[in-house]
Short mmCIF file of C-alpha atoms and ligand atoms in Angstrom, two decimals:
data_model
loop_
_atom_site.label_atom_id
_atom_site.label_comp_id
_atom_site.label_asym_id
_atom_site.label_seq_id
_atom_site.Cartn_x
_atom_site.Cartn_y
_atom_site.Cartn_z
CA UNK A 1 -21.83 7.64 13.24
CA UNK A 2 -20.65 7.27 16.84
CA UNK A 3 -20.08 10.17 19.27
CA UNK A 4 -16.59 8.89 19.31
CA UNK A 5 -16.07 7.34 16.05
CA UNK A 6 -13.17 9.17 14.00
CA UNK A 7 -14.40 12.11 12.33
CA UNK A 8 -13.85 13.21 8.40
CA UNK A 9 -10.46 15.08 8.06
CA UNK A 10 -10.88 18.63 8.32
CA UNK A 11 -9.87 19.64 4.85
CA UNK A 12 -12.61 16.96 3.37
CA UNK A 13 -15.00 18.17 6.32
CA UNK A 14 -15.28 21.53 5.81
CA UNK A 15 -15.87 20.98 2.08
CA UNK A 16 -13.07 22.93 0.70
CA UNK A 17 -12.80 24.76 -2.71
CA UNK A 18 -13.00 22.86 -5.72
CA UNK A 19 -9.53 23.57 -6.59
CA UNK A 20 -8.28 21.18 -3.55
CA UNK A 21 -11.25 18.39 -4.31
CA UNK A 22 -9.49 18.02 -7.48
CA UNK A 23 -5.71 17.87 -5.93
CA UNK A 24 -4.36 14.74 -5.09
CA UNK A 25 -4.19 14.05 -1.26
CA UNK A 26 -0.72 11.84 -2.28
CA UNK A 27 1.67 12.82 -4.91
CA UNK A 28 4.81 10.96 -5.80
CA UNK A 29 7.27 12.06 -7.93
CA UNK A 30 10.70 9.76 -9.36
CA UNK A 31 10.37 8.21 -5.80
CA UNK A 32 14.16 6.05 -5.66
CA UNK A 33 14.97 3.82 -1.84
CA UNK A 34 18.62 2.31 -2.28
CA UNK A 35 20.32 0.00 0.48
CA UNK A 36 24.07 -0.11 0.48
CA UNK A 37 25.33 -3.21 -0.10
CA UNK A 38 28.77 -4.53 0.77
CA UNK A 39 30.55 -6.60 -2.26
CA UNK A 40 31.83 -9.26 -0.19
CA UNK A 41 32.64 -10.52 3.18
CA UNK A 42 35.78 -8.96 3.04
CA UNK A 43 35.44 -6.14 0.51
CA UNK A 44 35.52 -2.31 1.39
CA UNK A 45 33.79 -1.67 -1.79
CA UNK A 46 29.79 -1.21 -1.36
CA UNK A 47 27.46 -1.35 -4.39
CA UNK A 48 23.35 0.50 -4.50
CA UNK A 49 20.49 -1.71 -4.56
CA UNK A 50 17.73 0.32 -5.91
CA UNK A 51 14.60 -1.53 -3.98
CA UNK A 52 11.99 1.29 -5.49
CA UNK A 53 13.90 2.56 -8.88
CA UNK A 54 12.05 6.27 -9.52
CA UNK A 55 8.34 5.58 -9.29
CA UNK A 56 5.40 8.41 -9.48
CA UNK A 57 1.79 7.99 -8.83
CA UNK A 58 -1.04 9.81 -7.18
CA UNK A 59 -3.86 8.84 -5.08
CA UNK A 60 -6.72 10.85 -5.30
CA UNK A 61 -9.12 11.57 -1.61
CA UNK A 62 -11.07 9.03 -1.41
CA UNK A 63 -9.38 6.46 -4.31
CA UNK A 64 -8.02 2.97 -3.39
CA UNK A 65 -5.00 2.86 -5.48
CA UNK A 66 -3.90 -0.76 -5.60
CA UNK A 67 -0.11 -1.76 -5.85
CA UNK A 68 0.56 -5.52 -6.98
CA UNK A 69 3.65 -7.59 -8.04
CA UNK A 70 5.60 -10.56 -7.21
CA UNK A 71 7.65 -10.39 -3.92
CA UNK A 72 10.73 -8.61 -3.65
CA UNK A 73 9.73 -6.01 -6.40
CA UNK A 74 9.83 -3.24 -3.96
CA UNK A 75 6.24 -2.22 -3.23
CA UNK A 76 6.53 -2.58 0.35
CA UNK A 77 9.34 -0.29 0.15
CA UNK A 78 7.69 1.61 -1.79
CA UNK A 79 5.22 2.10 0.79
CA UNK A 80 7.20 2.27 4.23
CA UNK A 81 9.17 5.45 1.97
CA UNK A 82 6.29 6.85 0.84
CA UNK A 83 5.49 7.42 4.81
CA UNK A 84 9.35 7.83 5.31
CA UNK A 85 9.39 4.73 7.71
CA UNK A 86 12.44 4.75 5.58
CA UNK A 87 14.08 7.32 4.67
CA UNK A 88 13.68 7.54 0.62
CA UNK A 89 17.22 8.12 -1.57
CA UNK A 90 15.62 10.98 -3.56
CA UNK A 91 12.17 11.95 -5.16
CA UNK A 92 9.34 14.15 -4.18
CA UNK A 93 6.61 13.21 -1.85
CA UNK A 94 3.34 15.40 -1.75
CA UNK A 95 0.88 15.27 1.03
CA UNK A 96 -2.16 17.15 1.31
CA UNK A 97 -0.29 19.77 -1.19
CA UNK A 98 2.76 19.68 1.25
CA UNK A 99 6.30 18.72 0.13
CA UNK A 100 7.34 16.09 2.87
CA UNK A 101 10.52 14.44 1.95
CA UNK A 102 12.75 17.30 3.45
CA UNK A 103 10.97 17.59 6.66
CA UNK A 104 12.27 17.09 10.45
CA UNK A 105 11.19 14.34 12.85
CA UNK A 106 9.38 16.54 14.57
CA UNK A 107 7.17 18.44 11.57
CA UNK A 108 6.91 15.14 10.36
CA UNK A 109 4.30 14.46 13.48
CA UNK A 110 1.40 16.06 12.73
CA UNK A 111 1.39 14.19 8.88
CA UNK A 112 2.26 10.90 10.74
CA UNK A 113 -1.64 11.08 12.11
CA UNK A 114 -2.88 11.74 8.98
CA UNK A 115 -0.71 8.58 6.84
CA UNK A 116 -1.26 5.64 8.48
CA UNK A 117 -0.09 2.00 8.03
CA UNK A 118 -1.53 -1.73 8.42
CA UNK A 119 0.78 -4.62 8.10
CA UNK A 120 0.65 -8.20 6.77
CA UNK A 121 1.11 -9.43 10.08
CA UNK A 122 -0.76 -8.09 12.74
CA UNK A 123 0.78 -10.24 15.31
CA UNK A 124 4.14 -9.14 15.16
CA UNK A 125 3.23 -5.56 14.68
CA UNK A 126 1.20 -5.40 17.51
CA UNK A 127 3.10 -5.08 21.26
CA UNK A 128 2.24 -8.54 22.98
CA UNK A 129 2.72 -6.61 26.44
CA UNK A 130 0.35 -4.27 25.50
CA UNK A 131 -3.30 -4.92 25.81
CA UNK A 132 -6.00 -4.29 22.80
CA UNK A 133 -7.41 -1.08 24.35
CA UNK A 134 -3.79 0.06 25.09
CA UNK A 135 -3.14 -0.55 21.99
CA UNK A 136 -5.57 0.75 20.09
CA UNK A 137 -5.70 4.18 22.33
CA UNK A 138 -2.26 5.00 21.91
CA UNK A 139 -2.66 7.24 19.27
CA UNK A 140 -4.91 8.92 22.15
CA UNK A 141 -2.15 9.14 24.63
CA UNK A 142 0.80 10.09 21.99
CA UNK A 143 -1.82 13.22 20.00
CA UNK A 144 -3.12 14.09 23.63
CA UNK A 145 -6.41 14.22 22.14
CA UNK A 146 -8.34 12.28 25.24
CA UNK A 147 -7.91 10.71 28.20
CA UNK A 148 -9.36 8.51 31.09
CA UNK A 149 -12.83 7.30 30.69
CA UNK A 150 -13.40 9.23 27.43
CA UNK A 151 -10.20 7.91 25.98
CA UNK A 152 -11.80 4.29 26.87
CA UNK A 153 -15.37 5.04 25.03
CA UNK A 154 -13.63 6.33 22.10
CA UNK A 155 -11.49 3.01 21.84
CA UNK A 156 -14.75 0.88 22.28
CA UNK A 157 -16.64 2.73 19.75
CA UNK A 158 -13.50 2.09 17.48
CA UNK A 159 -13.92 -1.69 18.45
CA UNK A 160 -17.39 -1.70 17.57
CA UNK A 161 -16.86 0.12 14.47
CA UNK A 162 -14.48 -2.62 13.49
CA UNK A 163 -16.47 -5.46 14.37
CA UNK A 164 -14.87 -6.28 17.79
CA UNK A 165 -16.62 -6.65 21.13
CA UNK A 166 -15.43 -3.95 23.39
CA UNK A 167 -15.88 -6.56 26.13
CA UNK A 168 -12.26 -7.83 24.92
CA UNK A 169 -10.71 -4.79 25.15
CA UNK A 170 -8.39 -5.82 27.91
CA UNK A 171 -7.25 -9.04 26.26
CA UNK A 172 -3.94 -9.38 24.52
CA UNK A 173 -3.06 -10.02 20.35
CA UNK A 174 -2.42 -13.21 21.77
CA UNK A 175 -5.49 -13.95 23.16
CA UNK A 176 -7.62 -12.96 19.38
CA UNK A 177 -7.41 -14.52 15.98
CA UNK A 178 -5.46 -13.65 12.67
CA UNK A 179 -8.50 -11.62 11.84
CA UNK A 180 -9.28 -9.92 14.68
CA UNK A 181 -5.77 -8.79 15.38
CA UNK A 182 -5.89 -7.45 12.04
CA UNK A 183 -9.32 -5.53 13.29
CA UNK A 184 -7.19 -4.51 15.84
CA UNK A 185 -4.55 -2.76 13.52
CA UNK A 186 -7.22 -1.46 11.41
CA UNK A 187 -8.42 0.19 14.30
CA UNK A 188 -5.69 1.43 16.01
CA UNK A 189 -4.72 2.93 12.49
CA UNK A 190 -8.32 4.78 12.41
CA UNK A 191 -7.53 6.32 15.94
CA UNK A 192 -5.69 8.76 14.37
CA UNK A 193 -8.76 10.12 12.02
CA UNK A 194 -6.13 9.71 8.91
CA UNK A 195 -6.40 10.99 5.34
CA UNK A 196 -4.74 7.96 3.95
CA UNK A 197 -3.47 4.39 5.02
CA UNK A 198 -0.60 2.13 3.36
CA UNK A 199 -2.55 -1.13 3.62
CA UNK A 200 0.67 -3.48 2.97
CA UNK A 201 -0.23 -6.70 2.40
CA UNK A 202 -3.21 -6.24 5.07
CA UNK A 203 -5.10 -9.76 3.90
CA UNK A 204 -2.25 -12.36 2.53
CA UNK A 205 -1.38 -13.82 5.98
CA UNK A 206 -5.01 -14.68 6.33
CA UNK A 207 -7.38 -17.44 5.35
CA UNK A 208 -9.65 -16.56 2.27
CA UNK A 209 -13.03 -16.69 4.30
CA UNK A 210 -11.52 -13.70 6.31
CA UNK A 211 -9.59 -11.67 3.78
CA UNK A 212 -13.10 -11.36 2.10
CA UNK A 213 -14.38 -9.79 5.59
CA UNK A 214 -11.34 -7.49 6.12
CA UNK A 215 -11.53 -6.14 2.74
CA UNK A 216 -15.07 -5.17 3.14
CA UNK A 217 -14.60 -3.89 6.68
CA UNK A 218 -12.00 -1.59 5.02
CA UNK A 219 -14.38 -0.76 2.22
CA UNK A 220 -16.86 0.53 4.61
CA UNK A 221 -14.56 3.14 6.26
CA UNK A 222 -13.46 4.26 3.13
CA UNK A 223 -17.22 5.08 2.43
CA UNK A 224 -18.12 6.57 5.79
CA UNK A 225 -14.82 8.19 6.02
CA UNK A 226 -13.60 8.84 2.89
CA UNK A 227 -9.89 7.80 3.27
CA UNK A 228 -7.57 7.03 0.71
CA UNK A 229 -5.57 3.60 0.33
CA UNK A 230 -2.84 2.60 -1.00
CA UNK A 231 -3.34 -1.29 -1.20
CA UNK A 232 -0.37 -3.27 -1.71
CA UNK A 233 -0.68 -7.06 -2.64
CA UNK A 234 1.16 -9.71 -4.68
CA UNK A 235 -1.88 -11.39 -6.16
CA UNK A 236 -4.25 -9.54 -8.34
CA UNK A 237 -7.58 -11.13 -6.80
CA UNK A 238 -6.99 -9.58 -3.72
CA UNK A 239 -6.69 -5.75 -4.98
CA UNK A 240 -9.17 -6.19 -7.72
CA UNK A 241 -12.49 -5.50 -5.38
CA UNK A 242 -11.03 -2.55 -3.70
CA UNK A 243 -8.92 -0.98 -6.18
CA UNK A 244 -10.28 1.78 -8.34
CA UNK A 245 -7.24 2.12 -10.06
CA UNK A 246 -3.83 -0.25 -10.16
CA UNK A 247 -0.14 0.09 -10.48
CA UNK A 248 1.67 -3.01 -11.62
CA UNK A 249 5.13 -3.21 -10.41
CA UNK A 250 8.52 -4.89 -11.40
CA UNK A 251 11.92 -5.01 -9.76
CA UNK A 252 11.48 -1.96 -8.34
CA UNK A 253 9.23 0.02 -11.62
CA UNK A 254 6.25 0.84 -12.08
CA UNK A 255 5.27 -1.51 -15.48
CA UNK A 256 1.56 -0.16 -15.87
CA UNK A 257 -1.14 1.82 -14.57
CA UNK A 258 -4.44 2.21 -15.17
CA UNK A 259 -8.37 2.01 -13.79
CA UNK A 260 -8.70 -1.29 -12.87
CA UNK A 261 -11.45 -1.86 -15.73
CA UNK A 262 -8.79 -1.42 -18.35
CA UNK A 263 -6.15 -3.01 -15.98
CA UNK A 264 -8.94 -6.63 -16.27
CA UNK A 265 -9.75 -6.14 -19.67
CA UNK A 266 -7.00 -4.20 -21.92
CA UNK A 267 -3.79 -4.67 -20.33
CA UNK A 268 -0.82 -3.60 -22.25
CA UNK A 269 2.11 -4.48 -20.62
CA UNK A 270 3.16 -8.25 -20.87
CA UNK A 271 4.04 -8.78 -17.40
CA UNK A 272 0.43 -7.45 -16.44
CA UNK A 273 -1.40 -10.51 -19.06
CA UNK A 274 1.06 -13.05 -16.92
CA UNK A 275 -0.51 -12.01 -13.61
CA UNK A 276 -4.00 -11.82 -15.19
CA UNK A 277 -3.44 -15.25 -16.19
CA UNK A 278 -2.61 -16.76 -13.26
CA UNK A 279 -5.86 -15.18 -11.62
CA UNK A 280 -8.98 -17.67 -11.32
CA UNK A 281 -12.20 -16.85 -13.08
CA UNK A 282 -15.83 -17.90 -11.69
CA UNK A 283 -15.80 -19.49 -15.03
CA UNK A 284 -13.84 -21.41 -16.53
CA UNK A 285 -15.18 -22.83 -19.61
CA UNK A 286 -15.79 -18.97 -20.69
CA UNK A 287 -12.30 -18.38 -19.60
CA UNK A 288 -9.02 -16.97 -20.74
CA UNK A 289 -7.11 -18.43 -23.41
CA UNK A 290 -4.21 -19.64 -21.70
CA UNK A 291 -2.22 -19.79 -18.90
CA UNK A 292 0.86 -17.51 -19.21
CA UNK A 293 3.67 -19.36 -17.46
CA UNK A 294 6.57 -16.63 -16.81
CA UNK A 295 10.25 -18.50 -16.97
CA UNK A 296 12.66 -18.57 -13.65
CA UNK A 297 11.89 -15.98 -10.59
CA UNK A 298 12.20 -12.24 -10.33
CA UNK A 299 15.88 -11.70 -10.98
CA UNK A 300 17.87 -10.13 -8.15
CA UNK A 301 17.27 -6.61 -7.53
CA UNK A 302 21.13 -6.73 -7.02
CA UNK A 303 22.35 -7.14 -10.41
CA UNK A 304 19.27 -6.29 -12.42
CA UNK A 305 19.05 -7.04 -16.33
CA UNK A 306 20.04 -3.84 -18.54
CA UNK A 307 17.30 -2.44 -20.53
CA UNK A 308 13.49 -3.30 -19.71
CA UNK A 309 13.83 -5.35 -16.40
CA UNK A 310 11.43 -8.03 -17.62
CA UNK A 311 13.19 -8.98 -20.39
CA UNK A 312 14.88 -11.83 -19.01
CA UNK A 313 11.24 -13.42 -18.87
CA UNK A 314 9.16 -11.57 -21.23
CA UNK A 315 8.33 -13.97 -24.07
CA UNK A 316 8.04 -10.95 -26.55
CA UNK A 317 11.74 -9.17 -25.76
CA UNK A 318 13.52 -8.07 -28.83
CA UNK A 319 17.51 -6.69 -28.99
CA UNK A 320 16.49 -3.45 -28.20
CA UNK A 321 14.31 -4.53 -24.52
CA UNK A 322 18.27 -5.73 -23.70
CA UNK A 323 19.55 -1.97 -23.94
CA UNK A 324 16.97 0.44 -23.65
CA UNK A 325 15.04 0.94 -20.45
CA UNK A 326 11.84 1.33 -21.55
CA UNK A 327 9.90 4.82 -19.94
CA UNK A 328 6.03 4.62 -18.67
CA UNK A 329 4.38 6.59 -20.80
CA UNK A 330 0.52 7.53 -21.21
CA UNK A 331 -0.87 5.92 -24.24
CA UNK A 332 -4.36 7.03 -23.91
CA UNK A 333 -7.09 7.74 -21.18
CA UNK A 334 -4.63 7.92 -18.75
CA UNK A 335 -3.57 4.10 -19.45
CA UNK A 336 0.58 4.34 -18.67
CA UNK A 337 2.88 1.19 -19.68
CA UNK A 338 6.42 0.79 -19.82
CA UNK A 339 7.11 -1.38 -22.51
CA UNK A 340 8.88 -0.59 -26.47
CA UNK A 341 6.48 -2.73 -27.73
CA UNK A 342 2.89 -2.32 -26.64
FE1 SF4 B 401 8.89 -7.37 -23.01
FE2 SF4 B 401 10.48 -5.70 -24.33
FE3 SF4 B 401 8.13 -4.86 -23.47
FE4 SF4 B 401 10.11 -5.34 -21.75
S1 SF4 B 401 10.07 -3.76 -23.32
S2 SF4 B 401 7.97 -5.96 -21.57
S3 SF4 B 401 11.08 -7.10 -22.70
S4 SF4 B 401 8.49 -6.44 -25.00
#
């Protein structure tokens, strides 16, 4: 590793007892995000859109947990309140064993480091006035942690480590590609040595060819510096290679979750076999039976059906999926679904 490459977190670093191995760097507990929403142009009268309707998961050090549904079903949300971008409506958020949801801006600091983010689109999350090595050694200048002509090595060994030339350190996003702006954010995200990163859509606004490269770049840190992820994506493909384990999500719930072997091979939940479906295989004559074609779109988180959300597209809904919301539960090895049937 680099003299100025990010090093492990501490708690990781200096081995720790086995007890806090086996804790989860990330808990989440009934996690809800509602947006008031006025009833008309006129009205007084405001209504709650839950965007992310009481979800829980855990993300071991270390584990890619991989978030996937259609757009609009909240995960991004889910994310940006996870690292209270947002601020979330209610529900517990664990960190590193630390209760975070009720903290002030300023305790919040020191766990911003540590919970990073990368965006869909680099370009717009990048400043245009700033240039790459400004950006990128922010997290320098905002921790204190170096300055002047060490500040600059540590940002080119972070270009280097991401596959960028340091020679274009001065250049603008502007003046890179998709991919390498994405670089960029990857490695302005590993300035800050953190424990875990919210990758939200980090690949979808790029060409195939490179999402194959930015996954494995992200791969490879997670190896050398054993970060967590939280990888959000709408298309199964994409999180399959890097998840370990995967949370399917619907209008705002969490439908299933399980390791991602069981997720490919056994899934339970009928919203889960329509994504599978729709995902190619290297081949086809061996393939799946048949195409799953779910009816209409994802129904307005606005004025969500009663019951199990899916029903108004499930092809196995019954009278009581109308009425009864159905509650993730653990059927064995850990697999959860929420569904009355399966
Ligand atoms: Fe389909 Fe009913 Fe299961 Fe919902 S609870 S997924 S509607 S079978």
């Amino acid at each position: 590793m680099s003299q100025h490459a990010p090093q492990e977190p501490q708690s990781q670093a200096s081995g720790g007892t086995a007890e806090e191995s086996a804790r989860p760097l990330l808990e989440v507990t009934d996690l809800v995000k509602s947006f008031p929403l006025q009833k008309g142009l006129f009205s007084r009268r405001e209504t709650l859109v839950k965007a992310v309707d009481g979800i829980s998961l855990y993300i071991q050090p270390g584990e890619t947990l991989g978030l996937v549904g259609e757009s609009g079903c909240g995960k991004s949300t889910a994310g940006k309140s996870i690292l209270r971008l947002i601020e979330p409506t209610s529900g517990s958020i664990r960190f590193e064993g630390s209760e975070i949801t009720g903290l002030s801006r300023t305790e919040m600091r020191r766990y911003r480091q540590r919970m990073q983010i990368i965006f869909q689109d680099p370009y717009s999350s990048l400043n245009p006035r700033m240039t790459a090595e400004a950006i990128v050694g922010e997290p320098f200048v905002i921790n204190g942690t170096s300055r002047g002509r060490e500040r600059q090595q540590r940002v080119a060994s972070l270009f280097e480590r991401v596959g960028l030339r340091p020679d274009t350190m001065g250049k603008y996003p502007h003046e890179f590609s998709g991919g390498q702006r994405q670089r960029i954010g990857i490695a302005r995200a590993l300035a800050s040595m953190p424990g875990l990163i919210i990758c939200d859509e980090p690949v979808s606004a790029l060409d195939v060819s490179i999402q194959a490269q930015v996954i494995n770049l992200l791969m490879d840190l997670q190896a050398e510096y054993r970060m967590s992820y939280l990888f959000i994506a709408h298309d199964l493909a994409v999180v399959e290679h890097i998840s370990d384990r995967i949370a399917v999500m619907y209008l705002g719930r969490i439908v299933e979750l399980t390791d991602k072997r069981t997720l490919f091979t056994n899934p339970l939940h009928p919203y889960t076999e329509a994504l599978l479906s729709a995902v190619p295989i290297p081949d086809p004559a061996a393939g799946r039976e048949r195409r799953i074609i779910l009816r209409g779109d994802v129904p307005s988180p606005i004025d969500p059906p009663p019951g199990c959300h899916f029903s108004t597209r499930c092809p196995e809904a019954t009278g009581v999926c109308r009425v009864e919301t159905p509650v993730l539960t653990e059927r064995f090895g850990g697999h959860q679904v929420a569904c009355h049937l399966r």
